[in-house]
Amino acid sequence: MNIEVIGVPVDLGADRRGVDMGPSAIRYAGLKNAITELGLHYVDLGNIDVPSPKNLGEYQDPSMKYLDEVTTVNERLASRVIDSHKRGSKPLVLGGDHSIAVGTIIGTQTVFNNIGVIWMDAHGDFNNNRTTISGNLHGMPLAACAGYGPAEMTDFKGDDVPFIDPEKIVLIGVRDLDDKEKQLIRTSGVHVFTMADIDVHGMRHVMSRALRIVNEGTNGFHLSFDMDVLTPTEAPGVGTPVPGGLTYREAHLAAEMIAEHDSLRSFEFVEVNPILDQMNQTAKVAVTLIASVLGKRII
Ligand SMILES: [Mn+2]
């Protein structure tokens, strides 16, 4: 199996600069070795070209900052992801801020038509241009992929490519939602397992249910992994840290359970911010999690 790695050095969807260096940090943390040690073929497709941002005063719409630049990146990313699937490879996308999930997910959905999504994140990323407080696009990609807008983010999608069915989306590890975002998630039908659910039922139970949801009646699933789902002591180098997240072992258990399913079509690791990190710790944790998703076992 070829694992085709695509870097997306963009931070325009976020408020804080720095996650554009995430792809370099993850590669530097030993990604290639971790993948080849598993007997898989590592193919690095390099990075997506990110356009230079316009001046801050030139937003066309403050509820969707850097919309043009982020959409250009996502369109380019989707076409790379589609090509990767056509070669029979598994795309691994390195962020970058979470707005890039639109490119990965639309790319995979274009090829497989009906995919589920496991979205591991401290946040819901389920705002749109009507509910957002910040106007930052990295808080909107999941809503956009589910057809809840902003429509402009998914404009490049073919008309014959359906949005992701919200009933086939599972949010895991959430602990920080905006009020209007909560309402939108509730009406959408997206499944949510909060940190409280993980505390009460355990990660094994939560992941069993999640994997059933994204596999039943679909043509496989995508994993979108925001490093801020981990608790900040485990992963300090993230764009938007929130206390009370997953432990190292909980995150690995989730990854190991995903590895038991051949139906994983594509995956991405996002929001690594080397500027806020300690000795590249967060990127190193990302690499160990990627290895677990790809089947690494203790023995
Ligand atoms: Mn996110």
mmCIF file of C-alpha atoms and ligand atoms in Angstrom:
data_model
loop_
_atom_site.group_PDB
_atom_site.id
_atom_site.type_symbol
_atom_site.label_atom_id
_atom_site.label_comp_id
_atom_site.label_asym_id
_atom_site.label_seq_id
_atom_site.Cartn_x
_atom_site.Cartn_y
_atom_site.Cartn_z
ATOM 1 C CA MET A 1 0.000 0.000 0.000
ATOM 2 C CA ASN A 2 1.253 3.470 -0.919
ATOM 3 C CA ILE A 3 0.712 6.207 1.646
ATOM 4 C CA GLU A 4 0.769 9.469 -0.288
ATOM 5 C CA VAL A 5 1.580 12.420 1.940
ATOM 6 C CA ILE A 6 0.306 15.879 1.021
ATOM 7 C CA GLY A 7 1.347 18.918 3.085
ATOM 8 C CA VAL A 8 -0.922 21.936 3.314
ATOM 9 C CA PRO A 9 1.043 24.828 4.859
ATOM 10 C CA VAL A 10 -1.854 27.185 5.499
ATOM 11 C CA ASP A 11 -2.843 29.091 8.636
ATOM 12 C CA LEU A 12 -5.239 31.606 7.084
ATOM 13 C CA GLY A 13 -8.281 29.813 8.497
ATOM 14 C CA ALA A 14 -7.085 30.459 12.054
ATOM 15 C CA ASP A 15 -6.567 33.458 14.327
ATOM 16 C CA ARG A 16 -3.034 32.633 15.412
ATOM 17 C CA ARG A 17 -0.179 32.300 12.962
ATOM 18 C CA GLY A 18 2.089 29.258 12.957
ATOM 19 C CA VAL A 19 0.166 26.140 11.957
ATOM 20 C CA ASP A 20 1.417 26.693 8.389
ATOM 21 C CA MET A 21 4.668 25.121 9.689
ATOM 22 C CA GLY A 22 2.816 21.988 10.804
ATOM 23 C CA PRO A 23 3.655 19.856 7.738
ATOM 24 C CA SER A 24 7.397 20.511 8.167
ATOM 25 C CA ALA A 25 7.235 19.741 11.880
ATOM 26 C CA ILE A 26 5.444 16.421 11.295
ATOM 27 C CA ARG A 27 7.872 15.375 8.559
ATOM 28 C CA TYR A 28 10.815 16.396 10.782
ATOM 29 C CA ALA A 29 9.427 14.279 13.623
ATOM 30 C CA GLY A 30 10.179 11.133 11.611
ATOM 31 C CA LEU A 31 7.056 10.508 9.556
ATOM 32 C CA LYS A 32 8.824 8.717 6.720
ATOM 33 C CA ASN A 33 10.576 6.219 8.995
ATOM 34 C CA ALA A 34 7.433 5.570 10.996
ATOM 35 C CA ILE A 35 5.538 4.648 7.829
ATOM 36 C CA THR A 36 8.254 2.627 6.086
ATOM 37 C CA GLU A 37 8.910 0.635 9.286
ATOM 38 C CA LEU A 38 5.375 -0.698 8.950
ATOM 39 C CA GLY A 39 6.206 -2.130 5.520
ATOM 40 C CA LEU A 40 4.201 0.551 3.759
ATOM 41 C CA HIS A 41 5.449 2.631 0.848
ATOM 42 C CA TYR A 42 5.939 6.319 1.720
ATOM 43 C CA VAL A 43 5.359 8.704 -1.173
ATOM 44 C CA ASP A 44 5.760 12.401 -0.400
ATOM 45 C CA LEU A 45 3.845 14.554 -2.865
ATOM 46 C CA GLY A 46 5.222 17.745 -1.319
ATOM 47 C CA ASN A 47 3.120 20.727 -0.331
ATOM 48 C CA ILE A 48 0.122 22.461 -1.862
ATOM 49 C CA ASP A 49 0.910 25.989 -3.078
ATOM 50 C CA VAL A 50 -0.784 28.521 -0.806
ATOM 51 C CA PRO A 51 -1.556 31.937 -2.318
ATOM 52 C CA SER A 52 -0.255 35.026 -0.524
ATOM 53 C CA PRO A 53 -2.998 36.531 1.603
ATOM 54 C CA LYS A 54 -4.618 39.802 0.757
ATOM 55 C CA ASN A 55 -4.255 42.668 3.219
ATOM 56 C CA LEU A 56 -6.340 42.367 6.360
ATOM 57 C CA GLY A 57 -8.565 45.241 5.271
ATOM 58 C CA GLU A 58 -9.455 43.511 2.039
ATOM 59 C CA TYR A 59 -11.748 40.776 3.313
ATOM 60 C CA GLN A 60 -14.780 40.736 1.104
ATOM 61 C CA ASP A 61 -16.732 39.439 4.077
ATOM 62 C CA PRO A 62 -15.527 39.521 7.743
ATOM 63 C CA SER A 63 -17.672 36.474 8.510
ATOM 64 C CA MET A 64 -15.476 34.423 6.152
ATOM 65 C CA LYS A 65 -11.891 35.665 6.469
ATOM 66 C CA TYR A 66 -9.513 34.694 3.660
ATOM 67 C CA LEU A 67 -12.300 32.817 1.878
ATOM 68 C CA ASP A 68 -10.685 33.134 -1.568
ATOM 69 C CA GLU A 69 -7.273 31.918 -0.416
ATOM 70 C CA VAL A 70 -8.652 29.013 1.644
ATOM 71 C CA THR A 71 -10.962 27.928 -1.185
ATOM 72 C CA THR A 72 -8.127 28.001 -3.704
ATOM 73 C CA VAL A 73 -6.080 25.777 -1.381
ATOM 74 C CA ASN A 74 -8.984 23.365 -0.868
ATOM 75 C CA GLU A 75 -9.660 23.065 -4.585
ATOM 76 C CA ARG A 76 -6.002 22.241 -5.222
ATOM 77 C CA LEU A 77 -5.946 19.783 -2.321
ATOM 78 C CA ALA A 78 -9.136 18.011 -3.450
ATOM 79 C CA SER A 79 -7.701 17.415 -6.912
ATOM 80 C CA ARG A 80 -4.484 15.944 -5.418
ATOM 81 C CA VAL A 81 -6.548 13.697 -3.134
ATOM 82 C CA ILE A 82 -8.646 12.512 -6.091
ATOM 83 C CA ASP A 83 -5.482 11.694 -8.107
ATOM 84 C CA SER A 84 -4.065 9.812 -5.135
ATOM 85 C CA HIS A 85 -7.209 7.643 -4.853
ATOM 86 C CA LYS A 86 -7.115 6.988 -8.601
ATOM 87 C CA ARG A 87 -3.601 5.571 -8.200
ATOM 88 C CA GLY A 88 -4.989 3.233 -5.531
ATOM 89 C CA SER A 89 -3.077 4.990 -2.734
ATOM 90 C CA LYS A 90 -4.190 6.197 0.671
ATOM 91 C CA PRO A 91 -3.816 9.983 1.040
ATOM 92 C CA LEU A 92 -2.461 11.353 4.321
ATOM 93 C CA VAL A 93 -2.881 15.116 4.558
ATOM 94 C CA LEU A 94 -0.758 17.205 6.953
ATOM 95 C CA GLY A 95 -2.115 20.567 8.126
ATOM 96 C CA GLY A 96 -2.226 23.394 8.367
ATOM 97 C CA ASP A 97 -5.346 24.677 10.032
ATOM 98 C CA HIS A 98 -8.536 22.624 9.997
ATOM 99 C CA SER A 99 -10.130 24.527 7.090
ATOM 100 C CA ILE A 100 -8.198 22.159 4.806
ATOM 101 C CA ALA A 101 -10.494 19.271 5.764
ATOM 102 C CA VAL A 102 -12.907 20.589 3.141
ATOM 103 C CA GLY A 103 -10.369 19.796 0.424
ATOM 104 C CA THR A 104 -9.554 16.325 1.721
ATOM 105 C CA ILE A 105 -13.152 15.328 2.402
ATOM 106 C CA ILE A 106 -14.586 16.646 -0.867
ATOM 107 C CA GLY A 107 -11.739 14.905 -2.712
ATOM 108 C CA THR A 108 -12.449 11.551 -1.056
ATOM 109 C CA GLN A 109 -16.223 11.982 -1.387
ATOM 110 C CA THR A 110 -15.781 12.705 -5.123
ATOM 111 C CA VAL A 111 -14.201 9.275 -5.571
ATOM 112 C CA PHE A 112 -16.198 7.197 -3.049
ATOM 113 C CA ASN A 113 -19.505 9.117 -3.201
ATOM 114 C CA ASN A 114 -20.863 8.144 0.228
ATOM 115 C CA ILE A 115 -18.282 8.295 3.008
ATOM 116 C CA GLY A 116 -18.573 8.589 6.765
ATOM 117 C CA VAL A 117 -16.361 10.939 8.767
ATOM 118 C CA ILE A 118 -14.731 10.529 12.184
ATOM 119 C CA TRP A 119 -13.841 14.029 13.406
ATOM 120 C CA MET A 120 -11.652 14.118 16.529
ATOM 121 C CA ASP A 121 -11.469 17.647 17.906
ATOM 122 C CA ALA A 122 -11.841 19.755 21.060
ATOM 123 C CA HIS A 123 -14.136 21.951 18.966
ATOM 124 C CA GLY A 124 -17.116 21.231 16.758
ATOM 125 C CA ASP A 125 -15.898 23.107 13.674
ATOM 126 C CA PHE A 126 -19.622 23.347 12.916
ATOM 127 C CA ASN A 127 -20.061 27.090 12.549
ATOM 128 C CA ASN A 128 -21.001 28.805 9.334
ATOM 129 C CA ASN A 129 -20.929 32.426 8.208
ATOM 130 C CA ARG A 130 -24.235 33.102 10.015
ATOM 131 C CA THR A 131 -23.255 31.584 13.392
ATOM 132 C CA THR A 132 -19.535 32.438 13.575
ATOM 133 C CA ILE A 133 -18.187 34.855 16.172
ATOM 134 C CA SER A 134 -14.640 35.110 14.777
ATOM 135 C CA GLY A 135 -15.092 34.714 11.020
ATOM 136 C CA ASN A 136 -12.251 32.164 11.077
ATOM 137 C CA LEU A 137 -12.830 29.460 8.484
ATOM 138 C CA HIS A 138 -11.124 26.715 10.529
ATOM 139 C CA GLY A 139 -14.252 26.752 12.721
ATOM 140 C CA MET A 140 -16.512 25.891 9.782
ATOM 141 C CA PRO A 141 -15.199 22.963 7.699
ATOM 142 C CA LEU A 142 -17.391 20.230 9.155
ATOM 143 C CA ALA A 143 -20.572 22.276 8.701
ATOM 144 C CA ALA A 144 -19.502 23.077 5.135
ATOM 145 C CA CYS A 145 -18.905 19.395 4.283
ATOM 146 C CA ALA A 146 -22.305 18.447 5.753
ATOM 147 C CA GLY A 147 -24.102 21.023 3.616
ATOM 148 C CA TYR A 148 -24.705 23.590 6.381
ATOM 149 C CA GLY A 149 -22.502 26.212 4.814
ATOM 150 C CA PRO A 150 -20.780 28.430 4.182
ATOM 151 C CA ALA A 151 -21.736 27.310 0.660
ATOM 152 C CA GLU A 152 -18.814 29.290 -0.759
ATOM 153 C CA MET A 153 -16.353 26.876 0.896
ATOM 154 C CA THR A 154 -17.624 23.923 -1.114
ATOM 155 C CA ASP A 155 -18.461 25.770 -4.352
ATOM 156 C CA PHE A 156 -15.759 23.884 -6.242
ATOM 157 C CA LYS A 157 -17.452 20.541 -5.530
ATOM 158 C CA GLY A 158 -19.063 18.831 -8.540
ATOM 159 C CA ASP A 159 -22.898 19.047 -8.537
ATOM 160 C CA ASP A 160 -23.055 15.249 -8.665
ATOM 161 C CA VAL A 161 -20.942 14.946 -5.496
ATOM 162 C CA PRO A 162 -23.224 14.831 -2.445
ATOM 163 C CA PHE A 163 -22.473 16.535 0.866
ATOM 164 C CA ILE A 164 -21.526 14.167 3.680
ATOM 165 C CA ASP A 165 -24.649 12.736 5.317
ATOM 166 C CA PRO A 166 -24.664 14.251 8.858
ATOM 167 C CA GLU A 167 -25.949 10.898 10.178
ATOM 168 C CA LYS A 168 -22.620 9.423 9.019
ATOM 169 C CA ILE A 169 -20.501 11.999 10.851
ATOM 170 C CA VAL A 170 -19.171 11.389 14.362
ATOM 171 C CA LEU A 171 -17.570 14.118 16.474
ATOM 172 C CA ILE A 172 -15.318 12.781 19.249
ATOM 173 C CA GLY A 173 -13.567 14.517 22.155
ATOM 174 C CA VAL A 174 -15.537 17.764 21.942
ATOM 175 C CA ARG A 175 -15.420 20.115 24.924
ATOM 176 C CA ASP A 176 -15.772 23.647 23.568
ATOM 177 C CA LEU A 177 -18.769 24.644 21.433
ATOM 178 C CA ASP A 178 -20.274 28.063 20.666
ATOM 179 C CA ASP A 179 -23.980 28.515 21.514
ATOM 180 C CA LYS A 180 -25.256 28.848 17.953
ATOM 181 C CA GLU A 181 -22.915 26.096 16.843
ATOM 182 C CA LYS A 182 -24.515 23.785 19.426
ATOM 183 C CA GLN A 183 -27.941 24.456 17.953
ATOM 184 C CA LEU A 184 -26.697 23.800 14.435
ATOM 185 C CA ILE A 185 -25.082 20.503 15.477
ATOM 186 C CA ARG A 186 -28.268 19.422 17.276
ATOM 187 C CA THR A 187 -30.501 20.081 14.270
ATOM 188 C CA SER A 188 -28.038 18.483 11.833
ATOM 189 C CA GLY A 189 -28.141 14.913 13.157
ATOM 190 C CA VAL A 190 -24.353 14.686 13.552
ATOM 191 C CA HIS A 191 -23.395 12.185 16.283
ATOM 192 C CA VAL A 192 -21.428 13.717 19.167
ATOM 193 C CA PHE A 193 -19.325 11.981 21.797
ATOM 194 C CA THR A 194 -18.079 14.645 24.201
ATOM 195 C CA MET A 195 -15.230 14.277 26.684
ATOM 196 C CA ALA A 196 -17.921 13.582 29.279
ATOM 197 C CA ASP A 197 -19.138 10.614 27.206
ATOM 198 C CA ILE A 198 -15.574 9.310 27.032
ATOM 199 C CA ASP A 199 -15.211 9.737 30.825
ATOM 200 C CA VAL A 200 -18.415 7.813 31.495
ATOM 201 C CA HIS A 201 -18.339 5.085 28.829
ATOM 202 C CA GLY A 202 -14.641 4.803 27.993
ATOM 203 C CA MET A 203 -12.865 5.253 24.680
ATOM 204 C CA ARG A 204 -13.299 1.622 23.635
ATOM 205 C CA HIS A 205 -17.097 1.857 23.807
ATOM 206 C CA VAL A 206 -17.208 5.268 22.118
ATOM 207 C CA MET A 207 -14.964 4.178 19.243
ATOM 208 C CA SER A 208 -16.916 0.929 18.707
ATOM 209 C CA ARG A 209 -20.081 2.941 18.259
ATOM 210 C CA ALA A 210 -18.364 5.549 16.090
ATOM 211 C CA LEU A 211 -16.838 2.959 13.783
ATOM 212 C CA ARG A 212 -20.202 1.241 13.372
ATOM 213 C CA ILE A 213 -21.837 4.549 12.432
ATOM 214 C CA VAL A 214 -19.255 5.545 9.808
ATOM 215 C CA ASN A 215 -19.044 2.063 8.255
ATOM 216 C CA GLU A 216 -22.686 1.007 8.013
ATOM 217 C CA GLY A 217 -24.182 1.860 4.634
ATOM 218 C CA THR A 218 -21.155 3.853 3.474
ATOM 219 C CA ASN A 219 -18.293 3.321 1.058
ATOM 220 C CA GLY A 220 -15.692 3.760 3.767
ATOM 221 C CA PHE A 221 -14.726 6.658 5.983
ATOM 222 C CA HIS A 222 -12.337 9.556 6.481
ATOM 223 C CA LEU A 223 -10.487 10.424 9.711
ATOM 224 C CA SER A 224 -9.972 14.100 10.493
ATOM 225 C CA PHE A 225 -7.697 14.408 13.518
ATOM 226 C CA ASP A 226 -7.224 17.794 15.156
ATOM 227 C CA MET A 227 -4.280 17.555 17.552
ATOM 228 C CA ASP A 228 -6.162 19.777 20.012
ATOM 229 C CA VAL A 229 -8.394 16.796 20.845
ATOM 230 C CA LEU A 230 -5.499 15.707 23.067
ATOM 231 C CA THR A 231 -5.112 17.383 26.423
ATOM 232 C CA PRO A 232 -2.643 20.296 26.204
ATOM 233 C CA THR A 233 -0.012 18.662 28.426
ATOM 234 C CA GLU A 234 0.240 15.873 25.823
ATOM 235 C CA ALA A 235 0.002 18.179 22.814
ATOM 236 C CA PRO A 236 0.905 21.769 23.752
ATOM 237 C CA GLY A 237 1.721 22.889 20.203
ATOM 238 C CA VAL A 238 -1.757 23.447 18.796
ATOM 239 C CA GLY A 239 -3.563 26.491 17.466
ATOM 240 C CA THR A 240 -6.392 26.537 20.014
ATOM 241 C CA PRO A 241 -5.692 24.468 23.156
ATOM 242 C CA VAL A 242 -8.549 23.493 25.505
ATOM 243 C CA PRO A 243 -7.937 21.767 28.876
ATOM 244 C CA GLY A 244 -9.424 18.375 29.689
ATOM 245 C CA GLY A 245 -8.802 16.430 26.512
ATOM 246 C CA LEU A 246 -7.745 12.912 25.558
ATOM 247 C CA THR A 247 -4.804 11.226 27.193
ATOM 248 C CA TYR A 248 -2.022 9.778 25.076
ATOM 249 C CA ARG A 249 -3.356 6.259 25.578
ATOM 250 C CA GLU A 250 -6.971 7.168 24.813
ATOM 251 C CA ALA A 251 -5.860 8.721 21.534
ATOM 252 C CA HIS A 252 -3.803 5.641 20.689
ATOM 253 C CA LEU A 253 -6.650 3.289 21.507
ATOM 254 C CA ALA A 254 -8.838 5.233 19.082
ATOM 255 C CA ALA A 255 -6.130 5.050 16.404
ATOM 256 C CA GLU A 256 -5.564 1.317 16.991
ATOM 257 C CA MET A 257 -9.276 0.597 16.657
ATOM 258 C CA ILE A 258 -9.413 2.570 13.403
ATOM 259 C CA ALA A 259 -6.510 0.447 12.133
ATOM 260 C CA GLU A 260 -8.724 -2.636 12.380
ATOM 261 C CA HIS A 261 -10.856 -1.282 9.523
ATOM 262 C CA ASP A 262 -9.731 -1.517 5.873
ATOM 263 C CA SER A 263 -12.432 1.011 5.068
ATOM 264 C CA LEU A 264 -10.320 4.040 6.096
ATOM 265 C CA ARG A 265 -10.065 5.905 2.751
ATOM 266 C CA SER A 266 -8.101 9.007 3.743
ATOM 267 C CA PHE A 267 -6.898 10.766 6.857
ATOM 268 C CA GLU A 268 -5.464 14.057 8.018
ATOM 269 C CA PHE A 269 -3.638 15.444 11.051
ATOM 270 C CA VAL A 270 -4.056 19.182 11.551
ATOM 271 C CA GLU A 271 -3.437 22.223 13.767
ATOM 272 C CA VAL A 272 0.147 21.406 14.825
ATOM 273 C CA ASN A 273 1.699 24.752 15.771
ATOM 274 C CA PRO A 274 5.501 24.442 16.185
ATOM 275 C CA ILE A 275 5.778 28.001 17.548
ATOM 276 C CA LEU A 276 3.701 27.090 20.600
ATOM 277 C CA ASP A 277 5.202 23.604 20.939
ATOM 278 C CA GLN A 278 7.895 22.232 23.245
ATOM 279 C CA MET A 279 10.752 20.544 21.354
ATOM 280 C CA ASN A 280 8.389 19.361 18.595
ATOM 281 C CA GLN A 281 6.488 17.171 21.082
ATOM 282 C CA THR A 282 3.114 17.615 19.386
ATOM 283 C CA ALA A 283 4.403 16.672 15.941
ATOM 284 C CA LYS A 284 6.089 13.596 17.469
ATOM 285 C CA VAL A 285 2.806 12.550 19.054
ATOM 286 C CA ALA A 286 1.104 13.066 15.671
ATOM 287 C CA VAL A 287 3.629 10.709 14.044
ATOM 288 C CA THR A 288 3.056 7.985 16.646
ATOM 289 C CA LEU A 289 -0.707 8.312 16.153
ATOM 290 C CA ILE A 290 -0.338 8.101 12.362
ATOM 291 C CA ALA A 291 1.665 4.891 12.838
ATOM 292 C CA SER A 292 -1.080 3.476 15.076
ATOM 293 C CA VAL A 293 -3.766 4.341 12.503
ATOM 294 C CA LEU A 294 -1.679 2.452 9.952
ATOM 295 C CA GLY A 295 -1.478 -0.653 12.101
ATOM 296 C CA LYS A 296 1.528 -0.276 14.430
ATOM 297 C CA ARG A 297 1.197 -2.563 17.442
ATOM 298 C CA ILE A 298 3.164 -2.818 20.677
ATOM 299 C CA ILE A 299 3.924 -6.478 19.889
HETATM 300 MN MN MN B 1 -10.622 21.542 14.386
#
